[in-house]
């Protein structure tokens, strides 16, 4: 209720403003009051889940929890991205009691499906000039590294 009262008060002051400079300041104040402040997320897993949801990564696929775990590991320790085959995949496989080959294939499949069904505007927002429809989907390592960097940036922005 406090926000509503502040909006009404600002609007009333805007209606009675005497000059353009005062009106400009009050309009900006009113805009800030009208846009609800987004809570910043500090939990990396929730940030990853939100990004995958925006990208259109199907959460019913086996690779979805594998991808979350892989990105979490890279966010926590960047060296995994330089040793995907013998470092990252076996770590994720051990966590889910499966094999590294199955993890690799499940991640590749998740990326393929995301790329074929996803919104190009959203994919472009996250992957920028690193992707093109001609070149095809990113590798597992490119995908994990890019999303891990975005997660790290968002977490730093919150801190």
Coordinates of N, CA and C in Angstrom, one line a residue:
X1 N 0.8 -1.2 0.0 CA 0.0 0.0 0.0 C 0.9 1.3 0.0
X2 N 2.0 1.2 0.6 CA 2.9 2.4 0.6 C 3.3 2.8 -0.8
X3 N 3.6 1.8 -1.7 CA 3.9 2.1 -3.1 C 2.8 2.8 -3.8
X4 N 1.6 2.3 -3.6 CA 0.4 2.9 -4.2 C 0.3 4.4 -3.8
X5 N 0.4 4.6 -2.5 CA 0.3 6.0 -1.9 C 1.4 6.9 -2.5
X6 N 2.6 6.4 -2.6 CA 3.7 7.2 -3.2 C 3.4 7.5 -4.7
X7 N 2.8 6.5 -5.4 CA 2.4 6.8 -6.8 C 1.4 7.9 -6.9
X8 N 0.4 7.8 -6.1 CA -0.7 8.8 -6.1 C -0.1 10.2 -5.8
X9 N 0.7 10.2 -4.7 CA 1.3 11.5 -4.3 C 2.1 12.1 -5.5
X10 N 2.9 11.3 -6.1 CA 3.8 11.7 -7.2 C 2.9 12.2 -8.4
X11 N 1.9 11.5 -8.7 CA 1.0 11.9 -9.8 C 0.3 13.2 -9.5
X12 N -0.1 13.4 -8.2 CA -0.7 14.7 -7.9 C 0.3 15.8 -8.0
X13 N 1.5 15.6 -7.5 CA 2.5 16.6 -7.6 C 2.8 16.9 -9.1
X14 N 2.8 15.9 -10.0 CA 3.0 16.1 -11.4 C 2.0 16.9 -12.0
X15 N 0.7 16.7 -11.6 CA -0.4 17.5 -12.2 C -0.3 19.0 -11.8
X16 N 0.3 19.3 -10.7 CA 0.4 20.7 -10.2 C 1.8 21.3 -10.4
X17 N 2.7 20.6 -11.1 CA 4.0 21.1 -11.3 C 4.0 22.4 -12.1
X18 N 4.9 23.3 -11.7 CA 4.9 24.6 -12.3 C 5.8 24.8 -13.5
X19 N 6.8 24.0 -13.7 CA 7.7 24.1 -14.8 C 8.0 22.7 -15.4
X20 N 8.6 22.8 -16.6 CA 8.9 21.5 -17.3 C 10.0 20.7 -16.6
X21 N 11.0 21.4 -16.0 CA 12.0 20.7 -15.3 C 11.5 19.8 -14.1
X22 N 10.6 20.4 -13.4 CA 10.0 19.7 -12.3 C 9.1 18.6 -12.8
X23 N 8.4 18.8 -13.9 CA 7.6 17.7 -14.5 C 8.4 16.6 -14.9
X24 N 9.6 16.8 -15.5 CA 10.5 15.8 -16.0 C 11.0 14.9 -14.8
X25 N 11.4 15.6 -13.7 CA 11.8 14.8 -12.5 C 10.7 14.0 -12.0
X26 N 9.5 14.6 -11.9 CA 8.4 13.8 -11.3 C 7.9 12.6 -12.2
X27 N 8.0 12.8 -13.5 CA 7.7 11.7 -14.5 C 8.7 10.6 -14.2
X28 N 9.9 10.9 -14.1 CA 10.9 9.8 -13.9 C 10.7 9.1 -12.5
X29 N 10.3 9.9 -11.5 CA 10.0 9.3 -10.2 C 8.8 8.4 -10.4
X30 N 7.8 8.8 -11.1 CA 6.6 8.0 -11.3 C 6.9 6.7 -12.1
X31 N 7.8 6.8 -13.1 CA 8.2 5.6 -13.8 C 8.8 4.6 -12.9
X32 N 9.7 5.1 -12.1 CA 10.4 4.2 -11.1 C 9.5 3.5 -10.2
X33 N 8.5 4.2 -9.7 CA 7.5 3.7 -8.8 C 6.5 2.7 -9.5
X34 N 6.3 2.9 -10.8 CA 5.4 2.0 -11.5 C 6.0 0.7 -11.9
X35 N 7.3 0.6 -12.0 CA 8.0 -0.6 -12.4 C 8.4 -1.3 -11.2
X36 N 7.8 -2.5 -10.9 CA 8.2 -3.3 -9.7 C 9.7 -3.7 -9.8
X37 N 10.3 -3.6 -8.7 CA 11.7 -3.9 -8.6 C 11.9 -5.5 -8.6
X38 N 12.7 -6.0 -9.5 CA 12.9 -7.4 -9.7 C 13.9 -7.9 -8.6
X39 N 13.5 -8.9 -7.8 CA 14.4 -9.4 -6.8 C 15.6 -10.1 -7.5
X40 N 16.8 -9.8 -7.0 CA 18.0 -10.4 -7.6 C 18.2 -11.8 -7.0
X41 N 18.5 -12.7 -7.8 CA 18.7 -14.1 -7.4 C 20.1 -14.4 -7.0
X42 N 20.3 -15.0 -5.9 CA 21.7 -15.3 -5.5 C 22.0 -16.8 -5.6
X43 N 21.0 -17.6 -5.9 CA 21.2 -19.1 -6.0 C 21.5 -19.4 -7.4
X44 N 22.8 -19.9 -7.7 CA 23.2 -20.2 -9.0 C 22.3 -21.2 -9.7
X45 N 21.8 -22.2 -9.0 CA 21.0 -23.2 -9.6 C 19.7 -22.6 -10.1
X46 N 19.1 -21.7 -9.4 CA 17.8 -21.1 -9.8 C 18.1 -20.2 -11.1
X47 N 19.2 -19.5 -11.1 CA 19.6 -18.7 -12.2 C 19.7 -19.6 -13.5
X48 N 20.4 -20.7 -13.3 CA 20.6 -21.6 -14.4 C 19.3 -22.2 -14.9
X49 N 18.4 -22.6 -14.0 CA 17.1 -23.1 -14.4 C 16.3 -22.0 -15.2
X50 N 16.4 -20.8 -14.7 CA 15.7 -19.7 -15.4 C 16.2 -19.5 -16.8
X51 N 17.5 -19.5 -17.0 CA 18.1 -19.3 -18.3 C 17.7 -20.4 -19.2
X52 N 17.8 -21.7 -18.8 CA 17.4 -22.8 -19.6 C 15.9 -22.7 -20.0
X53 N 15.1 -22.2 -19.1 CA 13.7 -22.1 -19.4 C 13.5 -21.0 -20.5
X54 N 14.2 -19.9 -20.3 CA 14.1 -18.8 -21.4 C 14.6 -19.3 -22.7
X55 N 15.6 -20.1 -22.7 CA 16.2 -20.7 -24.0 C 15.2 -21.7 -24.6
X56 N 14.3 -22.3 -23.8 CA 13.4 -23.3 -24.4 C 14.0 -24.7 -24.2
X57 N 14.9 -24.9 -23.4 CA 15.5 -26.2 -23.2 C 14.4 -27.1 -22.5
X58 N 14.0 -28.2 -23.1 CA 12.9 -29.0 -22.5 C 13.4 -29.7 -21.2
X59 N 12.6 -29.5 -20.2 CA 13.0 -30.0 -18.9 C 12.7 -31.5 -18.7
X60 N 12.0 -32.0 -19.7 CA 11.7 -33.5 -19.5 C 12.8 -34.4 -20.1
X61 N 13.8 -33.8 -20.7 CA 14.9 -34.6 -21.3 C 15.9 -34.9 -20.2
X62 N 16.5 -36.1 -20.4 CA 17.5 -36.6 -19.4 C 18.6 -35.6 -19.2
X63 N 19.0 -34.9 -20.3 CA 20.1 -34.0 -20.3 C 19.9 -32.7 -19.5
X64 N 18.6 -32.4 -19.1 CA 18.3 -31.2 -18.4 C 19.0 -31.1 -17.0
X65 N 18.8 -32.1 -16.2 CA 19.5 -32.1 -14.9 C 21.1 -32.2 -15.1
X66 N 21.5 -32.9 -16.1 CA 22.9 -33.0 -16.4 C 23.5 -31.7 -16.7
X67 N 22.8 -30.9 -17.5 CA 23.2 -29.6 -18.0 C 23.3 -28.7 -16.8
X68 N 22.3 -28.7 -15.9 CA 22.3 -27.9 -14.7 C 23.6 -28.2 -13.9
X69 N 23.8 -29.5 -13.6 CA 25.0 -29.9 -12.8 C 26.3 -29.4 -13.5
X70 N 26.4 -29.6 -14.8 CA 27.6 -29.3 -15.6 C 27.9 -27.8 -15.5
X71 N 26.8 -27.0 -15.6 CA 27.0 -25.5 -15.5 C 27.4 -25.1 -14.1
X72 N 26.7 -25.7 -13.1 CA 27.1 -25.4 -11.7 C 28.6 -25.7 -11.5
X73 N 29.0 -26.8 -12.0 CA 30.5 -27.2 -11.7 C 31.4 -26.2 -12.4
X74 N 31.0 -25.7 -13.6 CA 31.9 -24.7 -14.3 C 31.8 -23.4 -13.6
X75 N 30.6 -23.0 -13.1 CA 30.5 -21.7 -12.4 C 31.4 -21.8 -11.1
X76 N 31.4 -22.9 -10.4 CA 32.2 -23.0 -9.2 C 33.7 -23.2 -9.5
X77 N 34.1 -23.8 -10.7 CA 35.5 -24.1 -11.0 C 35.7 -24.0 -12.5
X78 N 36.2 -22.9 -13.0 CA 36.4 -22.6 -14.4 C 37.3 -23.6 -15.1
X79 N 38.1 -24.3 -14.4 CA 39.0 -25.2 -15.1 C 38.3 -26.4 -15.7
X80 N 37.1 -26.7 -15.3 CA 36.4 -27.8 -15.9 C 36.1 -27.5 -17.4
X81 N 36.0 -26.3 -17.8 CA 35.7 -26.0 -19.2 C 36.9 -26.3 -20.1
X82 N 38.1 -26.4 -19.5 CA 39.2 -26.8 -20.3 C 39.5 -28.3 -20.3
X83 N 38.7 -29.0 -19.6 CA 38.9 -30.5 -19.5 C 37.5 -31.1 -19.4
X84 N 36.7 -31.0 -20.5 CA 35.3 -31.4 -20.5 C 35.3 -32.9 -20.5
X85 N 36.0 -33.5 -21.5 CA 35.9 -35.0 -21.7 C 36.3 -35.8 -20.5
X86 N 37.4 -35.4 -19.9 CA 38.0 -36.3 -18.8 C 37.8 -35.6 -17.4
X87 N 37.2 -34.5 -17.4 CA 36.9 -33.8 -16.1 C 35.5 -33.6 -15.8
X88 N 34.8 -32.8 -16.7 CA 33.4 -32.4 -16.5 C 32.5 -33.6 -16.6
X89 N 32.5 -34.3 -17.7 CA 31.6 -35.4 -18.0 C 31.6 -36.5 -16.9
X90 N 32.8 -36.9 -16.5 CA 32.9 -37.9 -15.4 C 32.4 -37.4 -14.1
X91 N 32.6 -36.1 -13.8 CA 32.1 -35.5 -12.5 C 30.5 -35.5 -12.5
X92 N 29.9 -35.1 -13.6 CA 28.5 -35.1 -13.7 C 28.0 -36.6 -13.7
X93 N 28.6 -37.5 -14.4 CA 28.2 -38.9 -14.4 C 28.3 -39.5 -13.0
X94 N 29.3 -39.2 -12.3 CA 29.4 -39.7 -10.9 C 28.2 -39.2 -10.0
X95 N 27.9 -37.9 -10.2 CA 26.8 -37.3 -9.5 C 25.5 -38.0 -9.7
X96 N 25.3 -38.5 -11.0 CA 24.0 -39.1 -11.4 C 24.1 -40.6 -11.5
X97 N 25.2 -41.2 -11.1 CA 25.4 -42.6 -11.2 C 25.2 -43.1 -12.6
X98 N 25.9 -42.5 -13.6 CA 25.8 -43.0 -15.0 C 27.2 -42.9 -15.6
X99 N 27.3 -43.0 -16.9 CA 28.6 -42.9 -17.6 C 28.8 -41.6 -18.2
X100 N 30.1 -41.3 -18.4 CA 30.4 -40.0 -19.1 C 29.9 -39.9 -20.5
X101 N 29.9 -41.0 -21.2 CA 29.4 -41.1 -22.6 C 27.9 -40.7 -22.6
X102 N 27.2 -41.2 -21.6 CA 25.7 -40.9 -21.6 C 25.5 -39.5 -21.3
X103 N 26.3 -38.9 -20.4 CA 26.2 -37.5 -20.1 C 26.5 -36.6 -21.3
X104 N 27.6 -37.0 -22.0 CA 27.9 -36.2 -23.3 C 26.8 -36.3 -24.3
X105 N 26.2 -37.4 -24.5 CA 25.2 -37.6 -25.5 C 23.9 -36.9 -25.1
X106 N 23.6 -36.9 -23.8 CA 22.3 -36.3 -23.3 C 22.5 -34.7 -23.4
X107 N 23.7 -34.2 -23.1 CA 23.9 -32.8 -23.2 C 23.7 -32.4 -24.7
X108 N 24.4 -33.1 -25.6 CA 24.3 -32.8 -27.0 C 22.9 -32.9 -27.5
X109 N 22.1 -33.8 -27.1 CA 20.7 -33.9 -27.5 C 19.9 -32.7 -27.0
X110 N 20.1 -32.4 -25.7 CA 19.4 -31.2 -25.1 C 19.7 -29.9 -26.0
X111 N 21.0 -29.8 -26.3 CA 21.3 -28.6 -27.1 C 20.7 -28.7 -28.5
X112 N 20.7 -29.8 -29.1 CA 20.0 -30.0 -30.5 C 18.6 -29.6 -30.4
X113 N 17.9 -30.1 -29.4 CA 16.4 -29.9 -29.3 C 16.2 -28.4 -29.0
X114 N 17.0 -27.8 -28.1 CA 16.9 -26.4 -27.8 C 17.1 -25.6 -29.0
X115 N 18.1 -25.9 -29.8 CA 18.4 -25.2 -31.0 C 17.3 -25.3 -32.1
X116 N 16.7 -26.4 -32.2 CA 15.7 -26.6 -33.2 C 14.3 -26.0 -32.8
X117 N 14.0 -26.0 -31.5 CA 12.7 -25.5 -31.1 C 12.8 -24.1 -30.5
X118 N 14.0 -23.6 -30.1 CA 14.1 -22.4 -29.4 C 13.8 -21.1 -30.2
X119 N 13.6 -20.0 -29.5 CA 13.4 -18.7 -30.1 C 14.7 -18.1 -30.5
X120 N 14.9 -17.8 -31.8 CA 16.2 -17.2 -32.2 C 16.6 -15.9 -31.6
X121 N 15.5 -15.2 -31.2 CA 15.8 -13.9 -30.6 C 16.4 -14.1 -29.2
X122 N 15.9 -15.0 -28.4 CA 16.4 -15.3 -27.1 C 17.8 -16.0 -27.2
X123 N 17.9 -16.9 -28.1 CA 19.2 -17.6 -28.3 C 20.3 -16.5 -28.7
X124 N 19.9 -15.6 -29.6 CA 20.8 -14.6 -30.0 C 21.2 -13.7 -28.8
X125 N 20.2 -13.4 -27.9 CA 20.5 -12.6 -26.7 C 21.6 -13.2 -25.8
X126 N 21.5 -14.5 -25.7 CA 22.5 -15.2 -24.8 C 23.8 -15.5 -25.5
X127 N 23.7 -15.9 -26.8 CA 24.9 -16.4 -27.5 C 25.5 -15.3 -28.5
X128 N 24.8 -14.2 -28.7 CA 25.3 -13.1 -29.5 C 25.9 -13.5 -30.8
X129 N 27.0 -13.0 -31.1 CA 27.6 -13.2 -32.4 C 28.3 -14.6 -32.5
X130 N 28.3 -15.4 -31.5 CA 28.9 -16.7 -31.5 C 28.1 -17.7 -32.2
X131 N 26.9 -17.4 -32.6 CA 26.0 -18.3 -33.3 C 25.5 -17.8 -34.6
X132 N 25.1 -18.6 -35.4 CA 24.4 -18.3 -36.7 C 23.6 -19.5 -37.1
X133 N 22.5 -19.3 -37.8 CA 21.7 -20.4 -38.3 C 22.5 -21.2 -39.3
X134 N 23.4 -20.6 -40.0 CA 24.2 -21.3 -41.0 C 25.2 -22.2 -40.3
X135 N 25.8 -21.8 -39.2 CA 26.9 -22.5 -38.6 C 26.3 -23.7 -37.8
X136 N 25.1 -23.6 -37.3 CA 24.5 -24.6 -36.5 C 24.7 -24.4 -35.0
X137 N 24.3 -25.4 -34.3 CA 24.3 -25.4 -32.8 C 25.7 -25.3 -32.2
X138 N 25.9 -24.8 -31.0 CA 27.2 -24.7 -30.4 C 27.5 -26.1 -29.9
X139 N 28.8 -26.3 -29.6 CA 29.3 -27.6 -29.0 C 28.8 -27.6 -27.6
X140 N 28.9 -28.8 -26.9 CA 28.6 -28.9 -25.5 C 29.4 -27.9 -24.7
X141 N 30.7 -27.8 -25.0 CA 31.6 -27.0 -24.2 C 31.2 -25.5 -24.4
X142 N 30.9 -25.1 -25.7 CA 30.6 -23.7 -26.0 C 29.3 -23.3 -25.2
X143 N 28.3 -24.2 -25.2 CA 27.0 -24.0 -24.6 C 27.2 -23.8 -23.1
X144 N 27.9 -24.8 -22.5 CA 28.1 -24.7 -21.0 C 28.9 -23.5 -20.6
X145 N 30.0 -23.2 -21.4 CA 30.9 -22.1 -21.0 C 30.1 -20.8 -21.1
X146 N 29.3 -20.6 -22.1 CA 28.5 -19.3 -22.3 C 27.5 -19.1 -21.2
X147 N 26.8 -20.2 -20.9 CA 25.7 -20.1 -19.9 C 26.4 -19.9 -18.5
X148 N 27.5 -20.5 -18.2 CA 28.2 -20.4 -17.0 C 28.7 -18.9 -16.8
X149 N 29.2 -18.3 -17.9 CA 29.6 -16.9 -17.9 C 28.5 -16.0 -17.6
X150 N 27.3 -16.2 -18.2 CA 26.1 -15.4 -17.9 C 25.7 -15.6 -16.4
X151 N 25.7 -16.8 -15.9 CA 25.4 -17.0 -14.5 C 26.3 -16.3 -13.6
X152 N 27.6 -16.4 -13.9 CA 28.6 -15.7 -13.1 C 28.4 -14.2 -13.1
X153 N 28.1 -13.6 -14.2 CA 27.9 -12.2 -14.3 C 26.7 -11.8 -13.5
X154 N 25.6 -12.6 -13.6 CA 24.4 -12.2 -12.8 C 24.6 -12.3 -11.3
X155 N 25.4 -13.3 -10.9 CA 25.7 -13.4 -9.5 C 26.6 -12.3 -9.0
X156 N 27.5 -11.8 -9.9 CA 28.4 -10.7 -9.5 C 27.6 -9.4 -9.4
X157 N 26.6 -9.3 -10.3 CA 25.7 -8.1 -10.3 C 24.9 -8.0 -9.0
X158 N 24.6 -9.1 -8.4 CA 23.8 -9.2 -7.2 C 24.7 -8.8 -6.0
X159 N 25.9 -9.3 -6.0 CA 26.8 -9.1 -4.9 C 27.2 -7.6 -4.6

